[in-house]
Amino acid sequence: MHIIDSHFHWWPRAVFEDLCKRRDYPRAERNARGGYNYWRKEGEPWFVLGPEWFDLDSQLAHMDGLGHRVDVVCSTGPFSLHYSDLPAHEGMDAAEIWNSEMARVQREHPDRIWASAVVPLVDTEVAIATLDRAIQHHGLMGVNVPGSVGNDPRIDAERLEPFYARCAELGVPIFLHPTDAIFPDMLEGYNGALHLSLGRVIEVSVAAMRLVYSGIMERYPDLKVFMSHTGGALPYQAGRMDKNGKGAKLPQPPSTYIKRMYTDTVSPHMLGMKFAVEFYGVDHILYGSDYPCWMPEHALQLFDEIGLSEADQRKILYDNARRVLNLKTPEERALAIAAE
């Protein structure tokens, strides 16, 4: 079976080696595991990362051991927040390191790896310029949007509307992923168990609903929003969004816009996966494993337990990613870049 994993994380070492040169926060240090400790601010490290995040050859070898051909789509995940923690032009320079590394692995693994861009959102003009370079020069296929702009939860801020308009104009998907910045105090304790269980679910839900209630999804019907983690709580609480969302004064029920979004199968629970398929519809679900945070062996086992038809399985495992994320062959990428 040919599979595309739409929620896969590889982080370039070059980005973290550059961070090791910093003395101010955010910064990083190499650790004894062969990875890096990353500090967003003073205190405990924000991330303690092992080599499984950085060794692409090992990651692809893991995929090769699954008994299927598995191609991958690299997205940034929680680290996308980093680029909006920096001053705008420093964030732009840092984003260029990430984006150029992503472009490199696309070239080195044609038709096996596709990759998405990072942008600093603290300045809208800088964000758009970074986006344009990533898509038009580097040939990346999408852009990562964190659940907050640094500690500011307003990813729907009025000043950012031109950025979303440009994403819609370019036809690139937005990868919406939580970043752990805005709920940690409320969910502290238990060695991170409460935050890791609920924080990211809450954050991606709130971020997606900001795009809905702000009217961005209404004004830009071509905007592709790809939510992580089966859309957080939204499939299960969409009725509350409709019941209590009248104050946003949208022309359609909020659930209409939620169902226009896309999501993955990243839920370590077969019933969660199944309900996401039923709520969004099979054409709006893309297989993802969240590797290395979750093992694809488990993700595929749970997906198989849903009991979908062979045609619907193929859509979720392969066809939808090609269509929704507009995944181009190497030849198509070259033609698209030459045409700009």
PDB file of N, CA and C in Angstrom, residues 21-59:
ATOM      1  N   LYS A  21      24.452  29.048  19.315  1.00  0.00           N
ATOM      2  CA  LYS A  21      25.336  30.210  19.321  1.00  0.00           C
ATOM      3  C   LYS A  21      24.743  31.375  20.116  1.00  0.00           C
ATOM      4  N   ARG A  22      23.438  31.320  20.395  1.00  0.00           N
ATOM      5  CA  ARG A  22      22.787  32.412  21.100  1.00  0.00           C
ATOM      6  C   ARG A  22      23.089  32.363  22.586  1.00  0.00           C
ATOM      7  N   ARG A  23      23.198  33.524  23.214  1.00  0.00           N
ATOM      8  CA  ARG A  23      23.356  33.616  24.654  1.00  0.00           C
ATOM      9  C   ARG A  23      22.063  34.084  25.317  1.00  0.00           C
ATOM     10  N   ASP A  24      21.254  34.821  24.568  1.00  0.00           N
ATOM     11  CA  ASP A  24      19.958  35.254  25.077  1.00  0.00           C
ATOM     12  C   ASP A  24      18.905  34.203  24.722  1.00  0.00           C
ATOM     13  N   TYR A  25      17.749  34.313  25.378  1.00  0.00           N
ATOM     14  CA  TYR A  25      16.632  33.440  25.049  1.00  0.00           C
ATOM     15  C   TYR A  25      15.895  34.002  23.841  1.00  0.00           C
ATOM     16  N   PRO A  26      15.411  33.079  22.989  1.00  0.00           N
ATOM     17  CA  PRO A  26      15.480  31.622  23.018  1.00  0.00           C
ATOM     18  C   PRO A  26      16.866  31.118  22.602  1.00  0.00           C
ATOM     19  N   ARG A  27      17.250  29.976  23.132  1.00  0.00           N
ATOM     20  CA  ARG A  27      18.556  29.406  22.830  1.00  0.00           C
ATOM     21  C   ARG A  27      18.493  27.894  22.992  1.00  0.00           C
ATOM     22  N   ALA A  28      19.585  27.222  22.622  1.00  0.00           N
ATOM     23  CA  ALA A  28      19.643  25.765  22.725  1.00  0.00           C
ATOM     24  C   ALA A  28      21.043  25.335  23.129  1.00  0.00           C
ATOM     25  N   GLU A  29      21.140  24.139  23.639  1.00  0.00           N
ATOM     26  CA  GLU A  29      22.420  23.495  23.950  1.00  0.00           C
ATOM     27  C   GLU A  29      22.333  22.038  23.527  1.00  0.00           C
ATOM     28  N   ARG A  30      23.440  21.483  23.093  1.00  0.00           N
ATOM     29  CA  ARG A  30      23.489  20.048  22.826  1.00  0.00           C
ATOM     30  C   ARG A  30      23.336  19.290  24.139  1.00  0.00           C
ATOM     31  N   ASN A  31      22.680  18.126  24.072  1.00  0.00           N
ATOM     32  CA  ASN A  31      22.544  17.308  25.268  1.00  0.00           C
ATOM     33  C   ASN A  31      23.200  15.944  25.079  1.00  0.00           C
ATOM     34  N   ALA A  32      23.264  15.172  26.149  1.00  0.00           N
ATOM     35  CA  ALA A  32      23.989  13.899  26.139  1.00  0.00           C
ATOM     36  C   ALA A  32      23.289  12.833  25.311  1.00  0.00           C
ATOM     37  N   ARG A  33      22.042  13.076  24.942  1.00  0.00           N
ATOM     38  CA  ARG A  33      21.295  12.078  24.170  1.00  0.00           C
ATOM     39  C   ARG A  33      21.589  12.151  22.673  1.00  0.00           C
ATOM     40  N   GLY A  34      22.316  13.168  22.271  1.00  0.00           N
ATOM     41  CA  GLY A  34      22.548  13.361  20.845  1.00  0.00           C
ATOM     42  C   GLY A  34      21.553  14.299  20.207  1.00  0.00           C
ATOM     43  N   GLY A  35      20.815  15.009  21.041  1.00  0.00           N
ATOM     44  CA  GLY A  35      19.865  16.007  20.555  1.00  0.00           C
ATOM     45  C   GLY A  35      20.145  17.354  21.195  1.00  0.00           C
ATOM     46  N   TYR A  36      19.096  18.076  21.536  1.00  0.00           N
ATOM     47  CA  TYR A  36      19.246  19.432  22.043  1.00  0.00           C
ATOM     48  C   TYR A  36      18.222  19.715  23.141  1.00  0.00           C
ATOM     49  N   ASN A  37      18.627  20.542  24.084  1.00  0.00           N
ATOM     50  CA  ASN A  37      17.698  21.173  25.010  1.00  0.00           C
ATOM     51  C   ASN A  37      17.431  22.585  24.493  1.00  0.00           C
ATOM     52  N   TYR A  38      16.164  22.953  24.467  1.00  0.00           N
ATOM     53  CA  TYR A  38      15.753  24.257  23.923  1.00  0.00           C
ATOM     54  C   TYR A  38      15.041  25.041  25.013  1.00  0.00           C
ATOM     55  N   TRP A  39      15.516  26.262  25.255  1.00  0.00           N
ATOM     56  CA  TRP A  39      14.875  27.165  26.196  1.00  0.00           C
ATOM     57  C   TRP A  39      14.188  28.291  25.442  1.00  0.00           C
ATOM     58  N   ARG A  40      12.915  28.421  25.665  1.00  0.00           N
ATOM     59  CA  ARG A  40      12.196  29.576  25.130  1.00  0.00           C
ATOM     60  C   ARG A  40      12.398  30.792  26.032  1.00  0.00           C
ATOM     61  N   LYS A  41      12.540  30.525  27.321  1.00  0.00           N
ATOM     62  CA  LYS A  41      12.744  31.573  28.324  1.00  0.00           C
ATOM     63  C   LYS A  41      13.484  30.952  29.497  1.00  0.00           C
ATOM     64  N   GLU A  42      13.807  31.767  30.484  1.00  0.00           N
ATOM     65  CA  GLU A  42      14.551  31.269  31.644  1.00  0.00           C
ATOM     66  C   GLU A  42      13.732  30.226  32.384  1.00  0.00           C
ATOM     67  N   GLY A  43      14.425  29.241  32.959  1.00  0.00           N
ATOM     68  CA  GLY A  43      13.744  28.184  33.697  1.00  0.00           C
ATOM     69  C   GLY A  43      14.060  26.819  33.124  1.00  0.00           C
ATOM     70  N   GLU A  44      13.118  25.916  33.247  1.00  0.00           N
ATOM     71  CA  GLU A  44      13.292  24.582  32.692  1.00  0.00           C
ATOM     72  C   GLU A  44      13.278  24.632  31.171  1.00  0.00           C
ATOM     73  N   PRO A  45      13.992  23.712  30.512  1.00  0.00           N
ATOM     74  CA  PRO A  45      13.950  23.692  29.038  1.00  0.00           C
ATOM     75  C   PRO A  45      12.520  23.517  28.540  1.00  0.00           C
ATOM     76  N   TRP A  46      12.221  24.211  27.452  1.00  0.00           N
ATOM     77  CA  TRP A  46      10.908  24.082  26.817  1.00  0.00           C
ATOM     78  C   TRP A  46      10.779  22.711  26.163  1.00  0.00           C
ATOM     79  N   PHE A  47      11.856  22.281  25.470  1.00  0.00           N
ATOM     80  CA  PHE A  47      11.914  20.953  24.878  1.00  0.00           C
ATOM     81  C   PHE A  47      13.230  20.290  25.264  1.00  0.00           C
ATOM     82  N   VAL A  48      13.184  19.001  25.535  1.00  0.00           N
ATOM     83  CA  VAL A  48      14.375  18.168  25.670  1.00  0.00           C
ATOM     84  C   VAL A  48      14.266  17.124  24.560  1.00  0.00           C
ATOM     85  N   LEU A  49      15.105  17.264  23.561  1.00  0.00           N
ATOM     86  CA  LEU A  49      14.930  16.536  22.306  1.00  0.00           C
ATOM     87  C   LEU A  49      16.042  15.529  22.098  1.00  0.00           C
ATOM     88  N   GLY A  50      15.664  14.328  21.730  1.00  0.00           N
ATOM     89  CA  GLY A  50      16.630  13.300  21.390  1.00  0.00           C
ATOM     90  C   GLY A  50      16.911  13.268  19.901  1.00  0.00           C
ATOM     91  N   PRO A  51      17.778  12.364  19.464  1.00  0.00           N
ATOM     92  CA  PRO A  51      18.171  12.318  18.049  1.00  0.00           C
ATOM     93  C   PRO A  51      17.037  11.921  17.120  1.00  0.00           C
ATOM     94  N   GLU A  52      15.962  11.339  17.671  1.00  0.00           N
ATOM     95  CA  GLU A  52      14.858  10.896  16.808  1.00  0.00           C
ATOM     96  C   GLU A  52      14.188  12.044  16.065  1.00  0.00           C
ATOM     97  N   TRP A  53      14.395  13.282  16.530  1.00  0.00           N
ATOM     98  CA  TRP A  53      13.822  14.444  15.849  1.00  0.00           C
ATOM     99  C   TRP A  53      14.686  14.922  14.686  1.00  0.00           C
ATOM    100  N   PHE A  54      15.944  14.526  14.643  1.00  0.00           N
ATOM    101  CA  PHE A  54      16.901  15.165  13.745  1.00  0.00           C
ATOM    102  C   PHE A  54      17.527  14.232  12.711  1.00  0.00           C
ATOM    103  N   ASP A  55      17.465  12.926  12.934  1.00  0.00           N
ATOM    104  CA  ASP A  55      18.160  11.985  12.059  1.00  0.00           C
ATOM    105  C   ASP A  55      17.194  11.464  11.002  1.00  0.00           C
ATOM    106  N   LEU A  56      17.142  12.175   9.891  1.00  0.00           N
ATOM    107  CA  LEU A  56      16.154  11.884   8.850  1.00  0.00           C
ATOM    108  C   LEU A  56      16.328  10.490   8.270  1.00  0.00           C
ATOM    109  N   ASP A  57      17.563  10.059   8.063  1.00  0.00           N
ATOM    110  CA  ASP A  57      17.772   8.722   7.498  1.00  0.00           C
ATOM    111  C   ASP A  57      17.166   7.647   8.397  1.00  0.00           C
ATOM    112  N   SER A  58      17.320   7.802   9.701  1.00  0.00           N
ATOM    113  CA  SER A  58      16.731   6.840  10.634  1.00  0.00           C
ATOM    114  C   SER A  58      15.206   6.911  10.614  1.00  0.00           C
ATOM    115  N   GLN A  59      14.689   8.115  10.493  1.00  0.00           N
ATOM    116  CA  GLN A  59      13.237   8.269  10.432  1.00  0.00           C
ATOM    117  C   GLN A  59      12.665   7.576   9.197  1.00  0.00           C
TER     118      GLN A  59
END
